[in-house]
PDB file of C-alpha atoms in Angstrom:
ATOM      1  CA  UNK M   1       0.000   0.000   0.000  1.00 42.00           C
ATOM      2  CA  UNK M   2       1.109   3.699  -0.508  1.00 47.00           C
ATOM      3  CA  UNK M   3       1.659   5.727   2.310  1.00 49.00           C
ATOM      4  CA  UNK M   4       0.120   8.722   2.732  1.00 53.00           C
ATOM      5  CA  UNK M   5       1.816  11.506   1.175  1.00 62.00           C
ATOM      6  CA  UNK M   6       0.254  15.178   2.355  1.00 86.00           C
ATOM      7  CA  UNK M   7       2.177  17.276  -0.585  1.00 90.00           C
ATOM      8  CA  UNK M   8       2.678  15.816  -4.131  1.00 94.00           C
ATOM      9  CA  UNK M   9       5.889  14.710  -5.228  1.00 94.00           C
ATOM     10  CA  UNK M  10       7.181  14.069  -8.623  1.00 96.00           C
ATOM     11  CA  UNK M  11       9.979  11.815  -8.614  1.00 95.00           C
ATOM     12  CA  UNK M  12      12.172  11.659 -11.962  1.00 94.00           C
ATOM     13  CA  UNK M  13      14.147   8.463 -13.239  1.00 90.00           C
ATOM     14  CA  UNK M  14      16.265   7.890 -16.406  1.00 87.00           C
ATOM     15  CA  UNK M  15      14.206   4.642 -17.136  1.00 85.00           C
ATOM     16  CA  UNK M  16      11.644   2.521 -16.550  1.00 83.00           C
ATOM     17  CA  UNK M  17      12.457   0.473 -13.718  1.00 84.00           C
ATOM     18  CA  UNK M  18      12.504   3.660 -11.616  1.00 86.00           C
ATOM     19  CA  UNK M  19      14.899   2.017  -9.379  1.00 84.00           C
ATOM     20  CA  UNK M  20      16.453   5.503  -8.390  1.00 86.00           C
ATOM     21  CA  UNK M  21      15.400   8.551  -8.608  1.00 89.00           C
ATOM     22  CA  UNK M  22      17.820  10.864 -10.479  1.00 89.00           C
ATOM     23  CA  UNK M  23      15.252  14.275  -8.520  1.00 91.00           C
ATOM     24  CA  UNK M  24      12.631  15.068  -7.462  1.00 93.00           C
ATOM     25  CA  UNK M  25      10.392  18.221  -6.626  1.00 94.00           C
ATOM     26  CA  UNK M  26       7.228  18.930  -4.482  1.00 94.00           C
ATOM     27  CA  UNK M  27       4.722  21.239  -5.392  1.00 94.00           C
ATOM     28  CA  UNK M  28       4.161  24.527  -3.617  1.00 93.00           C
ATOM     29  CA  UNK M  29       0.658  24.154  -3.177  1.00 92.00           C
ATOM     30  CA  UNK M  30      -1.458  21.135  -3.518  1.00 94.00           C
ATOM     31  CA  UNK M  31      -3.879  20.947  -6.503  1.00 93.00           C
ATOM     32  CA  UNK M  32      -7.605  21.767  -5.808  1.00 92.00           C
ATOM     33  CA  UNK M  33      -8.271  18.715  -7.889  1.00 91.00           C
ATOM     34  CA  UNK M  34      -7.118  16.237 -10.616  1.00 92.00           C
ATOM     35  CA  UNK M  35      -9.070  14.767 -13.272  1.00 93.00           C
ATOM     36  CA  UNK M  36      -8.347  10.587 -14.414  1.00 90.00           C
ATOM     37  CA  UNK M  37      -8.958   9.230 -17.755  1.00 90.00           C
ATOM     38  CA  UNK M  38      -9.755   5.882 -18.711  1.00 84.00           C
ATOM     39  CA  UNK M  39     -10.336   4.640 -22.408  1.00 86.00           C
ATOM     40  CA  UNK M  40     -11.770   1.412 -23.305  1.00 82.00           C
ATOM     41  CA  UNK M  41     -11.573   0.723 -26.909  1.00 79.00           C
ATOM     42  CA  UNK M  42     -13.547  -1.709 -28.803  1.00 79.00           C
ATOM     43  CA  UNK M  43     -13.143  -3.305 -32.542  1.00 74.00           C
ATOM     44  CA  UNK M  44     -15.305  -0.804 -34.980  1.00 74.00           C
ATOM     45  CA  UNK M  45     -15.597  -3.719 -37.776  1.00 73.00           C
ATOM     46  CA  UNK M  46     -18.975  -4.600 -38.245  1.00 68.00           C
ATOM     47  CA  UNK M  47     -20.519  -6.985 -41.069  1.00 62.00           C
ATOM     48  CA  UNK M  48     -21.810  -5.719 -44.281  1.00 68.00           C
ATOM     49  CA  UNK M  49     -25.607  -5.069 -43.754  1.00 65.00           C
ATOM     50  CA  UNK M  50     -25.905  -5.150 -40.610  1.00 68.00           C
ATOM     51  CA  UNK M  51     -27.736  -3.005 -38.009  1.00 68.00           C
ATOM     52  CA  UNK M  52     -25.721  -3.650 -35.385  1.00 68.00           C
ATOM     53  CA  UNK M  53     -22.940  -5.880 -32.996  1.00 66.00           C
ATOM     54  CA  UNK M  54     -21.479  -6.677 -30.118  1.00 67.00           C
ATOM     55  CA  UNK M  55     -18.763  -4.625 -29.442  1.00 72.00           C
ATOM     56  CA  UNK M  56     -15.074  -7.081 -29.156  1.00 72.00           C
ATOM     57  CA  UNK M  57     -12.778  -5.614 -26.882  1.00 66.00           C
ATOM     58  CA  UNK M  58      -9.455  -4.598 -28.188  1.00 68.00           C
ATOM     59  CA  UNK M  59      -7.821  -2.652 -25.438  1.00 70.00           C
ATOM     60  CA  UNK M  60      -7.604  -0.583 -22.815  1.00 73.00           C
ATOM     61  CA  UNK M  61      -5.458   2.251 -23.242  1.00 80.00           C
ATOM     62  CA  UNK M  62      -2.834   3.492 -20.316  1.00 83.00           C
ATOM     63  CA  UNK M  63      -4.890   5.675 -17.538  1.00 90.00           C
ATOM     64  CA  UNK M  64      -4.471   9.227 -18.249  1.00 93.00           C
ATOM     65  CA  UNK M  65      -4.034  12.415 -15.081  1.00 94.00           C
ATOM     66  CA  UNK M  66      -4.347  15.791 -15.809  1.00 96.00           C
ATOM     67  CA  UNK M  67      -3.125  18.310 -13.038  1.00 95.00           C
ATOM     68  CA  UNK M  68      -3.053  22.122 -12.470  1.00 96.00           C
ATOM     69  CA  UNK M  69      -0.043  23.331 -10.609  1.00 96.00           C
ATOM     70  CA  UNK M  70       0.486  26.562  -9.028  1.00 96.00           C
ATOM     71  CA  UNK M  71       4.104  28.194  -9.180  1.00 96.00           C
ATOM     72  CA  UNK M  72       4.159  31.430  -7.022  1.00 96.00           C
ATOM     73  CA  UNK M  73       7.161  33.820  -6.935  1.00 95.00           C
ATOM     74  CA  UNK M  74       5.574  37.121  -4.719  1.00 94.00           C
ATOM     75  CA  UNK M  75       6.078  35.536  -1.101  1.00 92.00           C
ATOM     76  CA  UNK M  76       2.634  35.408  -0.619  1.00 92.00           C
ATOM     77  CA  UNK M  77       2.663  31.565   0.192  1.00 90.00           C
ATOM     78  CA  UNK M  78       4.818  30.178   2.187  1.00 85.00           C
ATOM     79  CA  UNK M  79       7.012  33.066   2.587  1.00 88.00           C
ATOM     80  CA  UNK M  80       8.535  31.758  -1.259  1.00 87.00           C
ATOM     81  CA  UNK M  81       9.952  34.749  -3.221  1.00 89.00           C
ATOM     82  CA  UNK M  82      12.543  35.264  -6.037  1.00 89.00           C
ATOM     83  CA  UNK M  83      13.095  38.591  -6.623  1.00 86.00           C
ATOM     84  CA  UNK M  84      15.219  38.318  -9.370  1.00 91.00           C
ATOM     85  CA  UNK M  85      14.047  35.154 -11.417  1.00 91.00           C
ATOM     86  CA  UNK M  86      10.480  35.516 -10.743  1.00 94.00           C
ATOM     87  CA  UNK M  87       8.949  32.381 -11.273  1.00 95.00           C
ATOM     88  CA  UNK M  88      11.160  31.389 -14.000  1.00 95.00           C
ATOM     89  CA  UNK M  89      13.682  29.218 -12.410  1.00 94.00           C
ATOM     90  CA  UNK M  90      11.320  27.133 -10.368  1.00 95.00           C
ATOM     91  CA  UNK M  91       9.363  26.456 -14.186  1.00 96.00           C
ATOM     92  CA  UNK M  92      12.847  25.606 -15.359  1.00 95.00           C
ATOM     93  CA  UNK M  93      13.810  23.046 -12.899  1.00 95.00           C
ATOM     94  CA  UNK M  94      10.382  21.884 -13.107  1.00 96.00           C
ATOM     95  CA  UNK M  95      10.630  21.300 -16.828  1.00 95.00           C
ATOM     96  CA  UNK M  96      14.061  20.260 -16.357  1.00 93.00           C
ATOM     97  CA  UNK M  97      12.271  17.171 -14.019  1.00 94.00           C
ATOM     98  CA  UNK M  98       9.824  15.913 -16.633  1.00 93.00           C
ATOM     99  CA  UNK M  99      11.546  16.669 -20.014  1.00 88.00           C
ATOM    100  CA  UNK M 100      15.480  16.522 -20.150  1.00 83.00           C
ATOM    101  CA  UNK M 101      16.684  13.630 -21.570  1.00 73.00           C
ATOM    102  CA  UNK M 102      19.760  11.634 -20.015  1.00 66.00           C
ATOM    103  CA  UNK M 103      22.791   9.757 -22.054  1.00 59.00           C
ATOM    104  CA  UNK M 104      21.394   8.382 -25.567  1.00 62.00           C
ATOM    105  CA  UNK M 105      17.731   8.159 -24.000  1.00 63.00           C
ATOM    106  CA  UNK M 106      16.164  10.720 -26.581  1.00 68.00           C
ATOM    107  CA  UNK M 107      12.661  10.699 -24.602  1.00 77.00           C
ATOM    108  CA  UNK M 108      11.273  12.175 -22.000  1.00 82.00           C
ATOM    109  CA  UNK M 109      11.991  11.206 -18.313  1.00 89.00           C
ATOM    110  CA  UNK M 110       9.853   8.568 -16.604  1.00 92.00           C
ATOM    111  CA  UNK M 111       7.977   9.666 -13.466  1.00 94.00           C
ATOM    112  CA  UNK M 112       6.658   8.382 -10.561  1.00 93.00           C
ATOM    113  CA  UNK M 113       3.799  11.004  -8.856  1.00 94.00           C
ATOM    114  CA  UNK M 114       2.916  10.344  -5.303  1.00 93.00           C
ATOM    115  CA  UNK M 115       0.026  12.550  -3.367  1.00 91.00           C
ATOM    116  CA  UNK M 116      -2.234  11.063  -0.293  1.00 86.00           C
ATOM    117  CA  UNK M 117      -2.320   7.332  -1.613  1.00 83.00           C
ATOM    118  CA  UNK M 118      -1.836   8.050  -4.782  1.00 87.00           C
ATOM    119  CA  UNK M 119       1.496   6.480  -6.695  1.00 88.00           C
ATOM    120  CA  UNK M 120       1.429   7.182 -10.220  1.00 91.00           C
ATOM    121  CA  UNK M 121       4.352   5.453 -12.872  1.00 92.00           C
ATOM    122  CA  UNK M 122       3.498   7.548 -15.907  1.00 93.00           C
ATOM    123  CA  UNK M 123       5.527   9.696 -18.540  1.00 93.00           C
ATOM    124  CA  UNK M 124       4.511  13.700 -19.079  1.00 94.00           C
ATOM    125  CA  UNK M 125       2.107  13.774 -22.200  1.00 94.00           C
ATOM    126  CA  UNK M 126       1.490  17.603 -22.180  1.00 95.00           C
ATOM    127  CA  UNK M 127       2.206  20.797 -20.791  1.00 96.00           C
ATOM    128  CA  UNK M 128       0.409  23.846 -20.753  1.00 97.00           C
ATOM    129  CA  UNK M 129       1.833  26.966 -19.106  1.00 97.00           C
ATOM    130  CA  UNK M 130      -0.012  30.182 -18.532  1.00 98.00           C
ATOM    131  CA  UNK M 131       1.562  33.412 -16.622  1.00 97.00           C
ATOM    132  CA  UNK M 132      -0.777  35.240 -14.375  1.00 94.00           C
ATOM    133  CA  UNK M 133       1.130  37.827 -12.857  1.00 95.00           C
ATOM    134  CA  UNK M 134       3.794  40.451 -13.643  1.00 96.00           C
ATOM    135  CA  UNK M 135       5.976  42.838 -11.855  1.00 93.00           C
ATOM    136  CA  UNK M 136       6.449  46.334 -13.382  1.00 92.00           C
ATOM    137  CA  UNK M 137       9.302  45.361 -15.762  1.00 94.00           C
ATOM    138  CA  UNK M 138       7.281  42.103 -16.916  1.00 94.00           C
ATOM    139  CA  UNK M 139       9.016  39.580 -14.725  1.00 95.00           C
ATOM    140  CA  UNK M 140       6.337  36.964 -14.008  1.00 96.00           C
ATOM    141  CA  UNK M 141       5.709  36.178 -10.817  1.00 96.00           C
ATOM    142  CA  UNK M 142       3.307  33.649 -10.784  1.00 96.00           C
ATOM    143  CA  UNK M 143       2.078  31.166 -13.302  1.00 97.00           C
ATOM    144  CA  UNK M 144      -0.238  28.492 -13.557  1.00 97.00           C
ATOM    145  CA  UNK M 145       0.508  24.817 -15.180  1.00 97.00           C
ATOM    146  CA  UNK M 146      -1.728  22.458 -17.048  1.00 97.00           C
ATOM    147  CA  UNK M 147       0.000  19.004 -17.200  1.00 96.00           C
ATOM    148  CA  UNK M 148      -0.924  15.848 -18.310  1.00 96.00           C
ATOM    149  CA  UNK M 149       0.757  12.822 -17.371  1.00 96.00           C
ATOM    150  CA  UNK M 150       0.010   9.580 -19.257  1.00 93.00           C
ATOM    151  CA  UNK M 151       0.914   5.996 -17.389  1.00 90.00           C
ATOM    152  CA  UNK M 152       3.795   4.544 -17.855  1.00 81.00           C
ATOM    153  CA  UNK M 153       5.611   0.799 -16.285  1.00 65.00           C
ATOM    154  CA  UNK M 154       8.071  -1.565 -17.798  1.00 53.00           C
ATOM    155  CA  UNK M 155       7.088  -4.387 -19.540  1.00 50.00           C
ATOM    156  CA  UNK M 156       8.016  -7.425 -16.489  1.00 49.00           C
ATOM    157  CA  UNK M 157       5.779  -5.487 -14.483  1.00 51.00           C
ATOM    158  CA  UNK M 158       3.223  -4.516 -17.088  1.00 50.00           C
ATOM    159  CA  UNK M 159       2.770  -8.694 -18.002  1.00 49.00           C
ATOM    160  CA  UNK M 160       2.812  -9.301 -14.503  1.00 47.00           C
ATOM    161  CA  UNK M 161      -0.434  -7.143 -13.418  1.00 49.00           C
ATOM    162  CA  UNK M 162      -2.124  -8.052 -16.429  1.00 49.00           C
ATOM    163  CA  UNK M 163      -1.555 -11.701 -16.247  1.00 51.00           C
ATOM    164  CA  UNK M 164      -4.189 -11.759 -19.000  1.00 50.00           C
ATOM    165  CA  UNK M 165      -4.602 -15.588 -20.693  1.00 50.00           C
ATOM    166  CA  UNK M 166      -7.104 -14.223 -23.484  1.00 55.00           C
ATOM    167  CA  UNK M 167      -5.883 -15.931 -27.083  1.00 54.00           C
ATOM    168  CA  UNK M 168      -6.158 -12.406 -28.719  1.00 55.00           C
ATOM    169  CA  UNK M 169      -3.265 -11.571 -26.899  1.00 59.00           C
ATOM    170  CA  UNK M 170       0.357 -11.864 -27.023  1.00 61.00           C
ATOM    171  CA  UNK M 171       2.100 -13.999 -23.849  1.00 71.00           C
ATOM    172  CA  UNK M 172       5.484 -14.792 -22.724  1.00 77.00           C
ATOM    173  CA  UNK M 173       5.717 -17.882 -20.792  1.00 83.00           C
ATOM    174  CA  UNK M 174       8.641 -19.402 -18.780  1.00 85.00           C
ATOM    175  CA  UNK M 175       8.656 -23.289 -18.947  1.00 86.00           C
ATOM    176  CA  UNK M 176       8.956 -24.795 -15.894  1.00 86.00           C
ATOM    177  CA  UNK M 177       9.366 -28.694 -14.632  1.00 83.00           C
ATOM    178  CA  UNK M 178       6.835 -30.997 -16.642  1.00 83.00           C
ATOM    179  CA  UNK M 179       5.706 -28.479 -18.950  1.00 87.00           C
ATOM    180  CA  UNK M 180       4.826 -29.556 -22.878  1.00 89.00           C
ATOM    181  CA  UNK M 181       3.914 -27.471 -25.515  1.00 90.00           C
ATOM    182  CA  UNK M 182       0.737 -29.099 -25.888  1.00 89.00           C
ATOM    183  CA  UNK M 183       0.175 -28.374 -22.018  1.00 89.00           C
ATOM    184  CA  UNK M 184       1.056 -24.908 -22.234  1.00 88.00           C
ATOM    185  CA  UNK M 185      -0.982 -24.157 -25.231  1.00 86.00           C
ATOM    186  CA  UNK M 186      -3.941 -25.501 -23.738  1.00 85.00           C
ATOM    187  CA  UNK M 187      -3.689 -23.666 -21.149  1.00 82.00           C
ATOM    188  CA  UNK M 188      -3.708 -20.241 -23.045  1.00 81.00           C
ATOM    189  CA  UNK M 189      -5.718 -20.870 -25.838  1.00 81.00           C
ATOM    190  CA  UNK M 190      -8.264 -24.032 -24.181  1.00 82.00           C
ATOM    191  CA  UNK M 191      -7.335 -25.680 -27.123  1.00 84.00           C
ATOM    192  CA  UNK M 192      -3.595 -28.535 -26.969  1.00 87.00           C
ATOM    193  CA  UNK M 193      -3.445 -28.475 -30.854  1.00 89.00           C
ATOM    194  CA  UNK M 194      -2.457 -25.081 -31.654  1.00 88.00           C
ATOM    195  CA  UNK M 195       1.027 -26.159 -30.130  1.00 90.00           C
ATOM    196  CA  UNK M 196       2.196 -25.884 -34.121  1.00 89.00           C
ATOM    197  CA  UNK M 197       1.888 -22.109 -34.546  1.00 87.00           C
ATOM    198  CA  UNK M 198       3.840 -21.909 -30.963  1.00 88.00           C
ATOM    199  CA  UNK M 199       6.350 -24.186 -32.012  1.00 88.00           C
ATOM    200  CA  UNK M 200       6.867 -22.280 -35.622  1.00 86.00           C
ATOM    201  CA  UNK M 201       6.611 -18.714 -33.449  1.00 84.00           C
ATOM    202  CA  UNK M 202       9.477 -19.826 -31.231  1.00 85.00           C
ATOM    203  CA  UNK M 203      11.659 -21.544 -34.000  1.00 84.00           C
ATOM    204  CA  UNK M 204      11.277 -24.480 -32.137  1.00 86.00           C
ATOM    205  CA  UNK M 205      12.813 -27.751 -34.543  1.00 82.00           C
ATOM    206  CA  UNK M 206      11.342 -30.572 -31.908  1.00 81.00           C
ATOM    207  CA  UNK M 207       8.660 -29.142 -29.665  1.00 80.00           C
ATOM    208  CA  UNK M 208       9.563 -32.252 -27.337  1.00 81.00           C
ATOM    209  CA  UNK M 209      12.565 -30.997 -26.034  1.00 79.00           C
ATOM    210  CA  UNK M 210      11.673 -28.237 -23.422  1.00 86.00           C
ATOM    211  CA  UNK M 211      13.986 -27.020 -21.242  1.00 85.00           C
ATOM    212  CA  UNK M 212      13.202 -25.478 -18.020  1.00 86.00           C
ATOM    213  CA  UNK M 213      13.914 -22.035 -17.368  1.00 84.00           C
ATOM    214  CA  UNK M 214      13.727 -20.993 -21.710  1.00 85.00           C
ATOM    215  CA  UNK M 215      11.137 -18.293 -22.550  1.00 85.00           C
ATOM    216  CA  UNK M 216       8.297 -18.916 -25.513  1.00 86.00           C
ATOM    217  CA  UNK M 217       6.434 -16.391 -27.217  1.00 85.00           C
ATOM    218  CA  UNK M 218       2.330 -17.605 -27.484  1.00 83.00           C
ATOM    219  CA  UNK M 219       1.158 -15.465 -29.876  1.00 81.00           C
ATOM    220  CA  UNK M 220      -2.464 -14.436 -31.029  1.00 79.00           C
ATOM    221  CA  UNK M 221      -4.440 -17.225 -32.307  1.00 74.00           C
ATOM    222  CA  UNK M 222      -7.663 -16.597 -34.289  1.00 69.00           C
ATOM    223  CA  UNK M 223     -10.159 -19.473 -33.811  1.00 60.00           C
TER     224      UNK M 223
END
């Protein structure tokens, strides 16, 4: 479970494992609110002449946040002011966080967002920035940001919440003591005699010989 964190934190980490954190930055003020996305997406074939269907399910798509983040320069809150840089070099190392990229990773960083119980593995999608306040000589001093963060895990740990045996999908399998091909097709696809296509997916010369520990590919199988 995640504990309870009372100001959001955005960790950032060079890659997906998020193993260690290369920074991290917490927010001056907590958001008011946060809005989730989830998108289920269905097949949109359909028979010729037909009036209707049942929708197939094809995927769901990774869970989207959107948040709205206050930076604040004046020393209003929290006693926080910059004469000098406004609120410019708190957007920079913010943008710095999400964004830079590290060594021959061209992409953006991968981020881990944690707030109350929230934990959220994701990677910034979009980022909206609006200034709300100026001094004299135009220095902003306070600015508001939209950003969207869209999830984001490796794939070990992606397989291993899924653990999905559905035939339209693609599964890695590790053989293990006593395992056949025939056995382990049947028990992805219901069906022992689709073993063939796994054996010609895998390369496999004699599907007999199985040894414990290798990895096979079961891919989709239309019935």
């Amino acid at each position: 479970m995640t504990p309870n964190v009372s100001k959001l934190k955005i960790y950032s980490y060079a890659d997906a494992n998020r193993k260690t954190a290369d920074d991290h930055m917490e927010v001056l003020v907590n958001p008011e609110s946060y809005s989730q996305k989830i998108t289920v997406k269905f097949s949109e074939k359909q028979a010729p002449g037909t009036t209707g269907k049942l929708p197939k399910f094809s995927k769901i798509e990774p869970q989207k946040l959107d948040f709205e983040l206050l930076f604040d320069a004046t020393g209003v809150i929290n006693g926080v002011k910059d004469e000098k840089n406004g609120v410019e070099s708190e957007l920079e190392r913010f943008k710095k966080l999400i964004l830079e990229y590290k060594g021959d990773k061209h992409r953006p960083r991968f981020l881990s967002i944690y707030w109350g119980t929230l934990k959220f593995d994701c990677c910034l999608e979009n980022l909206d920035i609006t200034y709300k306040l100026f001094r004299s000589d135009g220095l902003p001093l306070r600015a508001l940001v939209k950003a969207g963060f869209i999830g984001s895990i490796d794939d070990t740990k992606r397989v291993a919440q899924e653990d999905a045996s559905s035939p339209d999908l693609t599964h890695v399998r590790t053989v293990t003591a006593g395992d056949t091909l025939p056995l382990m097709a049947f028990r992805i696809y219901g069906d022992p005699k689709y073993y063939i296509e796994v054996a010609r997916a895998n390369g496999l010369d004699d599907f007999r010989n199985l040894t414990t520990g290798m990895q096979l590919i079961f891919p989709p199988i239309t019935k």
